[in-house]
Amino acid sequence: MSAPCPGAVPPTEPLTGRRSLADLFGGEVFLTDGKSAQVRRDGVDTRLAPTAATRLVDVNLDPPFPNAPGFRAVDLLAEPGFVERFRPRVVSTTLALAWVAAGKRAAYVTDGGDLSESVHFAAGIALCRAAGCVVTGIDGAPVGRAGRGLVVAADGETHRLLMSSIHDGGRHRA
């Protein structure tokens, strides 16, 4: 198991209330009480286990881009270290967070401000924290009122590699 990353919120941090998201087409409901995370399929709950094995990273390219020009998700896709280590996918759905928690994706990256209370991200963030994912902003700081986007990784090593690619991507811009 990887060590926590600086700025990451520990998965044991208390969360208030139950949260859930549903993949209606996939027949799955992802659930958390803030302490554990499960997926319910055909009435059976299975504990979520994040893993970076797929090397798939979902990147959201939808505006707004409040952190440009310092961070632009599209530049991440062209960063050599990123494409050597990961297999990028472009997606804009809160289900991408559930997929990281379930081990179907290695990570998810999106630009933005404070997403911790967003109707589109709050349940997914809670699910990922409860499953043991590393959850930070694109700057590596904790997600919250002063937040800058979102990086959710299955483990500390994947998070470290993503943060390196995010920072390296900024050096390649004219």
PDB file of C-alpha atoms in Angstrom:
ATOM      1  CA  MET A   1       0.000   0.000   0.000  1.00  0.00           C
ATOM      2  CA  SER A   2       1.312   3.462  -0.890  1.00  0.00           C
ATOM      3  CA  ALA A   3       1.933   6.200   1.639  1.00  0.00           C
ATOM      4  CA  PRO A   4      -0.470   9.146   1.665  1.00  0.00           C
ATOM      5  CA  CYS A   5       0.449  12.074  -0.572  1.00  0.00           C
ATOM      6  CA  PRO A   6       1.020  15.539   0.892  1.00  0.00           C
ATOM      7  CA  GLY A   7      -2.262  17.443   0.817  1.00  0.00           C
ATOM      8  CA  ALA A   8      -4.361  14.316   0.448  1.00  0.00           C
ATOM      9  CA  VAL A   9      -7.340  13.991   2.740  1.00  0.00           C
ATOM     10  CA  PRO A  10      -7.122  10.710   4.627  1.00  0.00           C
ATOM     11  CA  PRO A  11      -9.899   8.253   3.784  1.00  0.00           C
ATOM     12  CA  THR A  12     -10.685   8.050   7.500  1.00  0.00           C
ATOM     13  CA  GLU A  13     -11.750  11.722   7.675  1.00  0.00           C
ATOM     14  CA  PRO A  14     -15.350  11.777   8.872  1.00  0.00           C
ATOM     15  CA  LEU A  15     -17.932  12.580   6.255  1.00  0.00           C
ATOM     16  CA  THR A  16     -21.484  13.559   6.967  1.00  0.00           C
ATOM     17  CA  GLY A  17     -24.344  11.470   5.685  1.00  0.00           C
ATOM     18  CA  ARG A  18     -24.687   8.668   3.222  1.00  0.00           C
ATOM     19  CA  ARG A  19     -23.890   9.292  -0.422  1.00  0.00           C
ATOM     20  CA  SER A  20     -24.588   7.310  -3.554  1.00  0.00           C
ATOM     21  CA  LEU A  21     -24.349   7.414  -7.322  1.00  0.00           C
ATOM     22  CA  ALA A  22     -25.933   5.133  -9.851  1.00  0.00           C
ATOM     23  CA  ASP A  23     -24.877   3.776 -13.211  1.00  0.00           C
ATOM     24  CA  LEU A  24     -28.333   3.055 -14.547  1.00  0.00           C
ATOM     25  CA  PHE A  25     -27.081   1.472 -17.773  1.00  0.00           C
ATOM     26  CA  GLY A  26     -24.559  -0.674 -15.907  1.00  0.00           C
ATOM     27  CA  GLY A  27     -27.036  -1.724 -13.225  1.00  0.00           C
ATOM     28  CA  GLU A  28     -24.746  -0.565 -10.425  1.00  0.00           C
ATOM     29  CA  VAL A  29     -25.295   1.671  -7.405  1.00  0.00           C
ATOM     30  CA  PHE A  30     -22.175   2.974  -5.655  1.00  0.00           C
ATOM     31  CA  LEU A  31     -22.676   3.657  -1.926  1.00  0.00           C
ATOM     32  CA  THR A  32     -20.750   5.094   0.998  1.00  0.00           C
ATOM     33  CA  ASP A  33     -21.464   5.938   4.597  1.00  0.00           C
ATOM     34  CA  GLY A  34     -18.181   7.849   4.785  1.00  0.00           C
ATOM     35  CA  LYS A  35     -16.332   4.922   6.344  1.00  0.00           C
ATOM     36  CA  SER A  36     -16.626   2.222   3.681  1.00  0.00           C
ATOM     37  CA  ALA A  37     -17.553   2.108   0.004  1.00  0.00           C
ATOM     38  CA  GLN A  38     -19.494  -0.563  -1.876  1.00  0.00           C
ATOM     39  CA  VAL A  39     -21.080  -1.258  -5.217  1.00  0.00           C
ATOM     40  CA  ARG A  40     -24.494  -2.917  -5.328  1.00  0.00           C
ATOM     41  CA  ARG A  41     -25.171  -5.225  -8.305  1.00  0.00           C
ATOM     42  CA  ASP A  42     -28.240  -7.440  -8.437  1.00  0.00           C
ATOM     43  CA  GLY A  43     -28.893  -6.760  -4.747  1.00  0.00           C
ATOM     44  CA  VAL A  44     -25.407  -7.860  -3.644  1.00  0.00           C
ATOM     45  CA  ASP A  45     -22.976  -5.360  -2.053  1.00  0.00           C
ATOM     46  CA  THR A  46     -19.253  -5.689  -2.792  1.00  0.00           C
ATOM     47  CA  ARG A  47     -16.565  -3.585  -1.108  1.00  0.00           C
ATOM     48  CA  LEU A  48     -14.773  -1.268  -3.542  1.00  0.00           C
ATOM     49  CA  ALA A  49     -11.046  -1.785  -4.101  1.00  0.00           C
ATOM     50  CA  PRO A  50      -9.259   0.943  -6.059  1.00  0.00           C
ATOM     51  CA  THR A  51      -6.375  -0.157  -8.285  1.00  0.00           C
ATOM     52  CA  ALA A  52      -4.336   1.539 -10.982  1.00  0.00           C
ATOM     53  CA  ALA A  53      -3.889  -1.709 -12.947  1.00  0.00           C
ATOM     54  CA  THR A  54      -5.906  -0.520 -15.967  1.00  0.00           C
ATOM     55  CA  ARG A  55      -3.722   2.602 -16.346  1.00  0.00           C
ATOM     56  CA  LEU A  56      -6.896   4.300 -17.656  1.00  0.00           C
ATOM     57  CA  VAL A  57      -7.192   7.960 -16.648  1.00  0.00           C
ATOM     58  CA  ASP A  58     -10.371   9.905 -17.353  1.00  0.00           C
ATOM     59  CA  VAL A  59      -9.796  13.579 -18.148  1.00  0.00           C
ATOM     60  CA  ASN A  60     -12.619  16.123 -18.255  1.00  0.00           C
ATOM     61  CA  LEU A  61     -12.171  18.652 -21.094  1.00  0.00           C
ATOM     62  CA  ASP A  62     -15.410  20.570 -20.521  1.00  0.00           C
ATOM     63  CA  PRO A  63     -15.193  24.273 -19.598  1.00  0.00           C
ATOM     64  CA  PRO A  64     -14.864  26.313 -17.478  1.00  0.00           C
ATOM     65  CA  PHE A  65     -11.080  26.460 -17.222  1.00  0.00           C
ATOM     66  CA  PRO A  66     -10.481  28.681 -14.186  1.00  0.00           C
ATOM     67  CA  ASN A  67      -6.881  27.545 -13.741  1.00  0.00           C
ATOM     68  CA  ALA A  68      -5.723  28.300 -17.303  1.00  0.00           C
ATOM     69  CA  PRO A  69      -3.181  29.051 -18.493  1.00  0.00           C
ATOM     70  CA  GLY A  70      -1.364  27.419 -15.529  1.00  0.00           C
ATOM     71  CA  PHE A  71      -3.343  24.209 -15.980  1.00  0.00           C
ATOM     72  CA  ARG A  72      -5.206  23.039 -19.046  1.00  0.00           C
ATOM     73  CA  ALA A  73      -6.401  19.452 -19.099  1.00  0.00           C
ATOM     74  CA  VAL A  74      -5.904  19.257 -22.854  1.00  0.00           C
ATOM     75  CA  ASP A  75      -2.172  19.936 -22.351  1.00  0.00           C
ATOM     76  CA  LEU A  76      -1.974  16.994 -19.966  1.00  0.00           C
ATOM     77  CA  LEU A  77      -2.974  14.702 -22.850  1.00  0.00           C
ATOM     78  CA  ALA A  78       0.108  15.848 -24.806  1.00  0.00           C
ATOM     79  CA  GLU A  79       2.578  15.632 -21.905  1.00  0.00           C
ATOM     80  CA  PRO A  80       5.101  12.874 -22.772  1.00  0.00           C
ATOM     81  CA  GLY A  81       5.313  11.418 -19.254  1.00  0.00           C
ATOM     82  CA  PHE A  82       1.537  11.187 -19.030  1.00  0.00           C
ATOM     83  CA  VAL A  83       1.059   9.314 -22.299  1.00  0.00           C
ATOM     84  CA  GLU A  84       3.970   6.967 -21.491  1.00  0.00           C
ATOM     85  CA  ARG A  85       2.436   5.937 -18.154  1.00  0.00           C
ATOM     86  CA  PHE A  86      -1.310   6.154 -18.704  1.00  0.00           C
ATOM     87  CA  ARG A  87      -4.060   5.446 -21.239  1.00  0.00           C
ATOM     88  CA  PRO A  88      -6.160   8.619 -21.368  1.00  0.00           C
ATOM     89  CA  ARG A  89      -9.907   8.721 -21.890  1.00  0.00           C
ATOM     90  CA  VAL A  90     -12.005  11.863 -22.234  1.00  0.00           C
ATOM     91  CA  VAL A  91     -15.159  11.846 -20.147  1.00  0.00           C
ATOM     92  CA  SER A  92     -17.368  14.230 -18.222  1.00  0.00           C
ATOM     93  CA  THR A  93     -19.403  12.279 -15.693  1.00  0.00           C
ATOM     94  CA  THR A  94     -19.401  11.815 -11.937  1.00  0.00           C
ATOM     95  CA  LEU A  95     -19.388   8.078 -12.652  1.00  0.00           C
ATOM     96  CA  ALA A  96     -15.701   8.440 -13.505  1.00  0.00           C
ATOM     97  CA  LEU A  97     -15.062   8.927  -9.783  1.00  0.00           C
ATOM     98  CA  ALA A  98     -16.967   5.750  -8.944  1.00  0.00           C
ATOM     99  CA  TRP A  99     -14.943   3.917 -11.582  1.00  0.00           C
ATOM    100  CA  VAL A 100     -11.703   4.952  -9.837  1.00  0.00           C
ATOM    101  CA  ALA A 101     -13.058   3.754  -6.480  1.00  0.00           C
ATOM    102  CA  ALA A 102     -14.110   0.460  -8.071  1.00  0.00           C
ATOM    103  CA  GLY A 103     -10.744  -0.173  -9.732  1.00  0.00           C
ATOM    104  CA  LYS A 104     -12.090   0.330 -13.267  1.00  0.00           C
ATOM    105  CA  ARG A 105      -9.929   3.439 -13.746  1.00  0.00           C
ATOM    106  CA  ALA A 106      -6.554   4.475 -12.344  1.00  0.00           C
ATOM    107  CA  ALA A 107      -7.511   8.131 -11.952  1.00  0.00           C
ATOM    108  CA  TYR A 108      -9.698  11.101 -12.863  1.00  0.00           C
ATOM    109  CA  VAL A 109      -8.587  14.700 -13.537  1.00  0.00           C
ATOM    110  CA  THR A 110     -10.692  17.833 -14.014  1.00  0.00           C
ATOM    111  CA  ASP A 111     -10.174  21.577 -13.800  1.00  0.00           C
ATOM    112  CA  GLY A 112     -12.462  23.711 -11.681  1.00  0.00           C
ATOM    113  CA  GLY A 113     -12.732  25.504  -8.377  1.00  0.00           C
ATOM    114  CA  ASP A 114     -14.148  24.031  -5.187  1.00  0.00           C
ATOM    115  CA  LEU A 115     -15.881  20.833  -6.317  1.00  0.00           C
ATOM    116  CA  SER A 116     -16.351  19.328  -2.842  1.00  0.00           C
ATOM    117  CA  GLU A 117     -19.954  20.519  -2.516  1.00  0.00           C
ATOM    118  CA  SER A 118     -20.875  20.329  -6.195  1.00  0.00           C
ATOM    119  CA  VAL A 119     -23.944  18.245  -6.972  1.00  0.00           C
ATOM    120  CA  HIS A 120     -21.846  16.672  -9.733  1.00  0.00           C
ATOM    121  CA  PHE A 121     -18.860  15.695  -7.585  1.00  0.00           C
ATOM    122  CA  ALA A 122     -19.677  15.553  -3.833  1.00  0.00           C
ATOM    123  CA  ALA A 123     -20.953  11.966  -3.800  1.00  0.00           C
ATOM    124  CA  GLY A 124     -18.076  10.753  -5.967  1.00  0.00           C
ATOM    125  CA  ILE A 125     -15.488  12.490  -3.780  1.00  0.00           C
ATOM    126  CA  ALA A 126     -17.011  10.929  -0.637  1.00  0.00           C
ATOM    127  CA  LEU A 127     -17.086   7.510  -2.304  1.00  0.00           C
ATOM    128  CA  CYS A 128     -13.426   7.774  -3.373  1.00  0.00           C
ATOM    129  CA  ARG A 129     -12.277   8.914   0.064  1.00  0.00           C
ATOM    130  CA  ALA A 130     -14.130   6.038   1.754  1.00  0.00           C
ATOM    131  CA  ALA A 131     -12.651   3.544  -0.718  1.00  0.00           C
ATOM    132  CA  GLY A 132      -9.113   4.757   0.058  1.00  0.00           C
ATOM    133  CA  CYS A 133      -8.336   6.785  -3.065  1.00  0.00           C
ATOM    134  CA  VAL A 134      -6.037   9.813  -2.991  1.00  0.00           C
ATOM    135  CA  VAL A 135      -8.210  12.925  -3.479  1.00  0.00           C
ATOM    136  CA  THR A 136      -6.665  16.388  -4.024  1.00  0.00           C
ATOM    137  CA  GLY A 137      -6.919  19.446  -6.216  1.00  0.00           C
ATOM    138  CA  ILE A 138      -4.792  19.822  -9.344  1.00  0.00           C
ATOM    139  CA  ASP A 139      -2.265  21.638  -7.142  1.00  0.00           C
ATOM    140  CA  GLY A 140      -2.034  18.678  -4.727  1.00  0.00           C
ATOM    141  CA  ALA A 141      -3.824  20.593  -1.961  1.00  0.00           C
ATOM    142  CA  PRO A 142      -6.887  19.262  -0.157  1.00  0.00           C
ATOM    143  CA  VAL A 143     -10.216  19.597  -1.946  1.00  0.00           C
ATOM    144  CA  GLY A 144     -12.343  22.279  -0.315  1.00  0.00           C
ATOM    145  CA  ARG A 145     -13.322  25.935  -0.375  1.00  0.00           C
ATOM    146  CA  ALA A 146      -9.947  27.056  -1.708  1.00  0.00           C
ATOM    147  CA  GLY A 147      -9.836  24.061  -4.082  1.00  0.00           C
ATOM    148  CA  ARG A 148      -8.513  24.034  -7.589  1.00  0.00           C
ATOM    149  CA  GLY A 149     -10.045  21.249  -9.653  1.00  0.00           C
ATOM    150  CA  LEU A 150      -9.781  17.593  -8.793  1.00  0.00           C
ATOM    151  CA  VAL A 151      -7.280  14.743  -9.038  1.00  0.00           C
ATOM    152  CA  VAL A 152      -8.544  11.386  -7.791  1.00  0.00           C
ATOM    153  CA  ALA A 153      -6.080   8.498  -7.964  1.00  0.00           C
ATOM    154  CA  ALA A 154      -6.374   4.838  -7.023  1.00  0.00           C
ATOM    155  CA  ASP A 155      -3.126   5.010  -5.038  1.00  0.00           C
ATOM    156  CA  GLY A 156      -0.290   7.285  -3.951  1.00  0.00           C
ATOM    157  CA  GLU A 157       2.093   6.299  -6.755  1.00  0.00           C
ATOM    158  CA  THR A 158      -0.504   7.053  -9.450  1.00  0.00           C
ATOM    159  CA  HIS A 159      -1.213  10.394  -7.772  1.00  0.00           C
ATOM    160  CA  ARG A 160       2.496  11.224  -7.655  1.00  0.00           C
ATOM    161  CA  LEU A 161       2.912  10.408 -11.357  1.00  0.00           C
ATOM    162  CA  LEU A 162      -0.141  12.493 -12.281  1.00  0.00           C
ATOM    163  CA  MET A 163       1.050  15.476 -10.253  1.00  0.00           C
ATOM    164  CA  SER A 164       4.417  15.219 -11.989  1.00  0.00           C
ATOM    165  CA  SER A 165       2.707  15.200 -15.400  1.00  0.00           C
ATOM    166  CA  ILE A 166       0.490  18.143 -14.444  1.00  0.00           C
ATOM    167  CA  HIS A 167       3.516  20.160 -13.354  1.00  0.00           C
ATOM    168  CA  ASP A 168       5.670  19.035 -16.315  1.00  0.00           C
ATOM    169  CA  GLY A 169       2.866  19.930 -18.715  1.00  0.00           C
ATOM    170  CA  GLY A 170       3.111  23.537 -17.557  1.00  0.00           C
ATOM    171  CA  ARG A 171       6.794  23.657 -18.522  1.00  0.00           C
ATOM    172  CA  HIS A 172       6.133  22.609 -22.128  1.00  0.00           C
ATOM    173  CA  ARG A 173       3.829  25.551 -22.897  1.00  0.00           C
ATOM    174  CA  ALA A 174       5.055  28.542 -24.797  1.00  0.00           C
TER     175      ALA A 174
END
